[in-house]
Each structure stands twice: as C-alpha cells, then as structure tokens.
Amino acid sequence: MAPSSDAIRATVENYIRSVAKGTTDDVLALYAPGATVEDPVGTEPRTTEVALREFYGVIEPLAQTGELLTLKIAANNAAFLFRLTTHLGEQNLVMEVIDVMTFDDDAKITSMKAYWSQDDMVTVPAS
C-alpha cells in the first residue's frame, strides 16, 4: 500500500528543513534502509549509509534556509522544486533544485534524484 499524500508531504517538508537546518542524522532518519541518492543526476549514485552520511555531513555545518516552492505527488513518488539558501556572511548562495523521490509504505525515502547544475547557483548580497 502506498503512503498517503499527507505522509509524503510531511517527509518532503522534513527533508527540506533537515537539509537546511538539521543534522546528518535528521536527514538520514528520513531514508529507508538501502536507499539511493543521485545528487546531482549524472553523478555516481550513493548506495550505502556511509556514503549518504558523508554526503550530507558536508552541508551540516552550513548556515542555510530552505523553502518548498512546488510539490507534486503521484502514488509513492514526489517531484518538488525547492530553494536552498546558504548564508555566507555578506552574500548568500541561492540554488533552486528539483528533487524526485520514491517512498516506501512508511513514507521513508527509497530513492532521491536531484536535478541541478552549477548554472543554478546564484550569489546575491545578503539582506
């Protein structure tokens, strides 16, 4: 049985919040065992907890905010556009990313693919 749309929405919102302001453990708690991450698409997929921990550990110390812009849910899949802003003192690095995720029956992430490139990163003065 597929998870409810509300459960998927909650996982997506928790994911964005955890990536922006949480810990690596917060993010990994949203993933099912054996989940895969391809971020960005075209890079080697990360397929182990060690690889996921290493990947998310890089962003944990950053001062960031995240905002969900659009979310589409179909069965046990979601595609969403979100904005991640990294605060770097006098300037911010703003990036809009499309993530596509699949979920298990408990609304845990089983796969994630992130669609973005260096061209999607914009530096703006901090407000």
PDB file of C-alpha atoms in Angstrom:
ATOM      1  CA  MET A   1       0.000   0.000   0.000  1.00  0.00           C
ATOM      2  CA  ALA A   2       1.380   3.401  -0.974  1.00  0.00           C
ATOM      3  CA  PRO A   3       1.821   6.021   1.733  1.00  0.00           C
ATOM      4  CA  SER A   4      -0.724   8.829   1.918  1.00  0.00           C
ATOM      5  CA  SER A   5      -0.107  12.136   0.186  1.00  0.00           C
ATOM      6  CA  ASP A   6      -0.049  13.780   3.625  1.00  0.00           C
ATOM      7  CA  ALA A   7       2.681  11.412   4.806  1.00  0.00           C
ATOM      8  CA  ILE A   8       4.770  12.064   1.686  1.00  0.00           C
ATOM      9  CA  ARG A   9       4.269  15.829   2.066  1.00  0.00           C
ATOM     10  CA  ALA A  10       5.429  15.607   5.696  1.00  0.00           C
ATOM     11  CA  THR A  11       8.564  13.686   4.689  1.00  0.00           C
ATOM     12  CA  VAL A  12       9.379  16.211   1.939  1.00  0.00           C
ATOM     13  CA  GLU A  13       8.887  19.150   4.312  1.00  0.00           C
ATOM     14  CA  ASN A  14      11.024  17.428   6.969  1.00  0.00           C
ATOM     15  CA  TYR A  15      13.668  16.697   4.347  1.00  0.00           C
ATOM     16  CA  ILE A  16      13.951  20.346   3.291  1.00  0.00           C
ATOM     17  CA  ARG A  17      14.003  21.508   6.920  1.00  0.00           C
ATOM     18  CA  SER A  18      16.618  18.884   7.853  1.00  0.00           C
ATOM     19  CA  VAL A  19      18.877  19.625   4.879  1.00  0.00           C
ATOM     20  CA  ALA A  20      18.738  23.339   5.661  1.00  0.00           C
ATOM     21  CA  LYS A  21      18.973  23.382   9.445  1.00  0.00           C
ATOM     22  CA  GLY A  22      19.180  19.853  10.763  1.00  0.00           C
ATOM     23  CA  THR A  23      21.861  17.295  11.344  1.00  0.00           C
ATOM     24  CA  THR A  24      23.042  14.462   9.152  1.00  0.00           C
ATOM     25  CA  ASP A  25      21.168  12.092  11.478  1.00  0.00           C
ATOM     26  CA  ASP A  26      17.956  14.117  10.958  1.00  0.00           C
ATOM     27  CA  VAL A  27      18.265  13.704   7.188  1.00  0.00           C
ATOM     28  CA  LEU A  28      19.206  10.024   7.306  1.00  0.00           C
ATOM     29  CA  ALA A  29      16.227   9.266   9.569  1.00  0.00           C
ATOM     30  CA  LEU A  30      14.004  10.103   6.584  1.00  0.00           C
ATOM     31  CA  TYR A  31      15.616   7.431   4.385  1.00  0.00           C
ATOM     32  CA  ALA A  32      14.712   3.743   4.248  1.00  0.00           C
ATOM     33  CA  PRO A  33      17.490   1.165   4.592  1.00  0.00           C
ATOM     34  CA  GLY A  34      19.131   0.589   1.204  1.00  0.00           C
ATOM     35  CA  ALA A  35      18.037   3.953  -0.214  1.00  0.00           C
ATOM     36  CA  THR A  36      19.930   5.546  -3.091  1.00  0.00           C
ATOM     37  CA  VAL A  37      20.854   9.186  -3.731  1.00  0.00           C
ATOM     38  CA  GLU A  38      21.970  10.618  -7.073  1.00  0.00           C
ATOM     39  CA  ASP A  39      22.804  14.270  -6.385  1.00  0.00           C
ATOM     40  CA  PRO A  40      23.140  15.772  -8.881  1.00  0.00           C
ATOM     41  CA  VAL A  41      21.787  13.467 -11.575  1.00  0.00           C
ATOM     42  CA  GLY A  42      24.675  12.199 -13.668  1.00  0.00           C
ATOM     43  CA  THR A  43      26.971  11.573 -10.702  1.00  0.00           C
ATOM     44  CA  GLU A  44      27.657   8.170  -9.205  1.00  0.00           C
ATOM     45  CA  PRO A  45      24.672   7.142  -7.039  1.00  0.00           C
ATOM     46  CA  ARG A  46      25.364   6.842  -3.330  1.00  0.00           C
ATOM     47  CA  THR A  47      24.081   3.469  -2.166  1.00  0.00           C
ATOM     48  CA  THR A  48      25.309   2.949   1.399  1.00  0.00           C
ATOM     49  CA  GLU A  49      24.609   4.647   4.705  1.00  0.00           C
ATOM     50  CA  VAL A  50      28.304   5.569   4.932  1.00  0.00           C
ATOM     51  CA  ALA A  51      28.135   7.313   1.534  1.00  0.00           C
ATOM     52  CA  LEU A  52      24.910   9.133   2.473  1.00  0.00           C
ATOM     53  CA  ARG A  53      26.376  10.204   5.826  1.00  0.00           C
ATOM     54  CA  GLU A  54      29.475  11.549   4.079  1.00  0.00           C
ATOM     55  CA  PHE A  55      27.370  13.423   1.502  1.00  0.00           C
ATOM     56  CA  TYR A  56      25.005  15.115   3.967  1.00  0.00           C
ATOM     57  CA  GLY A  57      27.771  15.660   6.527  1.00  0.00           C
ATOM     58  CA  VAL A  58      29.356  18.230   4.194  1.00  0.00           C
ATOM     59  CA  ILE A  59      26.351  20.554   4.399  1.00  0.00           C
ATOM     60  CA  GLU A  60      25.508  20.048   8.079  1.00  0.00           C
ATOM     61  CA  PRO A  61      27.699  22.891   9.402  1.00  0.00           C
ATOM     62  CA  LEU A  62      26.436  25.440   6.853  1.00  0.00           C
ATOM     63  CA  ALA A  63      24.012  28.215   7.833  1.00  0.00           C
ATOM     64  CA  GLN A  64      21.108  27.622   5.449  1.00  0.00           C
ATOM     65  CA  THR A  65      17.409  28.123   4.925  1.00  0.00           C
ATOM     66  CA  GLY A  66      15.124  26.035   2.745  1.00  0.00           C
ATOM     67  CA  GLU A  67      11.792  26.730   1.133  1.00  0.00           C
ATOM     68  CA  LEU A  68       9.418  24.374  -0.681  1.00  0.00           C
ATOM     69  CA  LEU A  69       8.209  26.070  -3.863  1.00  0.00           C
ATOM     70  CA  THR A  70       6.198  23.345  -5.649  1.00  0.00           C
ATOM     71  CA  LEU A  71       5.300  19.764  -4.783  1.00  0.00           C
ATOM     72  CA  LYS A  72       3.631  17.136  -6.966  1.00  0.00           C
ATOM     73  CA  ILE A  73       2.735  13.708  -5.560  1.00  0.00           C
ATOM     74  CA  ALA A  74       1.677  10.635  -7.544  1.00  0.00           C
ATOM     75  CA  ALA A  75       1.290   7.253  -5.837  1.00  0.00           C
ATOM     76  CA  ASN A  76       4.552   6.659  -3.919  1.00  0.00           C
ATOM     77  CA  ASN A  77       6.514   9.320  -5.827  1.00  0.00           C
ATOM     78  CA  ALA A  78       7.079  13.028  -5.405  1.00  0.00           C
ATOM     79  CA  ALA A  79       8.718  15.702  -7.517  1.00  0.00           C
ATOM     80  CA  PHE A  80       9.358  19.061  -5.946  1.00  0.00           C
ATOM     81  CA  LEU A  81      11.129  22.342  -6.501  1.00  0.00           C
ATOM     82  CA  PHE A  82      12.796  23.915  -3.510  1.00  0.00           C
ATOM     83  CA  ARG A  83      15.123  26.807  -2.830  1.00  0.00           C
ATOM     84  CA  LEU A  84      18.175  26.347  -0.633  1.00  0.00           C
ATOM     85  CA  THR A  85      19.939  29.497   0.510  1.00  0.00           C
ATOM     86  CA  THR A  86      23.393  29.221   2.062  1.00  0.00           C
ATOM     87  CA  HIS A  87      24.318  32.247   4.152  1.00  0.00           C
ATOM     88  CA  LEU A  88      27.948  33.243   3.649  1.00  0.00           C
ATOM     89  CA  GLY A  89      28.315  36.459   5.629  1.00  0.00           C
ATOM     90  CA  GLU A  90      27.839  39.398   3.270  1.00  0.00           C
ATOM     91  CA  GLN A  91      26.425  37.239   0.499  1.00  0.00           C
ATOM     92  CA  ASN A  92      24.085  34.315   0.006  1.00  0.00           C
ATOM     93  CA  LEU A  93      24.373  31.399  -2.373  1.00  0.00           C
ATOM     94  CA  VAL A  94      20.883  30.646  -3.696  1.00  0.00           C
ATOM     95  CA  MET A  95      20.090  27.428  -5.502  1.00  0.00           C
ATOM     96  CA  GLU A  96      16.796  26.058  -6.773  1.00  0.00           C
ATOM     97  CA  VAL A  97      16.717  22.279  -7.093  1.00  0.00           C
ATOM     98  CA  ILE A  98      14.189  19.770  -8.394  1.00  0.00           C
ATOM     99  CA  ASP A  99      14.219  16.546  -6.411  1.00  0.00           C
ATOM    100  CA  VAL A 100      12.408  13.378  -7.450  1.00  0.00           C
ATOM    101  CA  MET A 101      11.839  10.835  -4.690  1.00  0.00           C
ATOM    102  CA  THR A 102      10.230   7.453  -4.243  1.00  0.00           C
ATOM    103  CA  PHE A 103       8.862   6.305  -0.893  1.00  0.00           C
ATOM    104  CA  ASP A 104       8.133   3.031   0.859  1.00  0.00           C
ATOM    105  CA  ASP A 105       4.848   2.247   2.644  1.00  0.00           C
ATOM    106  CA  ASP A 106       6.052   4.176   5.725  1.00  0.00           C
ATOM    107  CA  ALA A 107       6.818   7.314   3.651  1.00  0.00           C
ATOM    108  CA  LYS A 108      10.566   6.754   4.051  1.00  0.00           C
ATOM    109  CA  ILE A 109      12.666   7.806   1.048  1.00  0.00           C
ATOM    110  CA  THR A 110      13.852   4.846  -1.033  1.00  0.00           C
ATOM    111  CA  SER A 111      15.468   6.888  -3.813  1.00  0.00           C
ATOM    112  CA  MET A 112      16.262  10.518  -4.472  1.00  0.00           C
ATOM    113  CA  LYS A 113      17.482  12.170  -7.657  1.00  0.00           C
ATOM    114  CA  ALA A 114      18.387  15.856  -7.597  1.00  0.00           C
ATOM    115  CA  TYR A 115      18.259  17.891 -10.792  1.00  0.00           C
ATOM    116  CA  TRP A 116      20.589  20.893 -10.734  1.00  0.00           C
ATOM    117  CA  SER A 117      23.907  22.125 -12.100  1.00  0.00           C
ATOM    118  CA  GLN A 118      26.469  24.801 -11.275  1.00  0.00           C
ATOM    119  CA  ASP A 119      24.450  27.158 -13.510  1.00  0.00           C
ATOM    120  CA  ASP A 120      21.645  27.001 -10.945  1.00  0.00           C
ATOM    121  CA  MET A 121      23.779  28.596  -8.209  1.00  0.00           C
ATOM    122  CA  VAL A 122      23.416  32.360  -7.880  1.00  0.00           C
ATOM    123  CA  THR A 123      25.331  34.592  -5.484  1.00  0.00           C
ATOM    124  CA  VAL A 124      23.377  37.553  -4.147  1.00  0.00           C
ATOM    125  CA  PRO A 125      24.071  40.176  -1.464  1.00  0.00           C
ATOM    126  CA  ALA A 126      22.822  39.162   1.975  1.00  0.00           C
ATOM    127  CA  SER A 127      19.772  41.080   3.049  1.00  0.00           C
TER     128      SER A 127
END
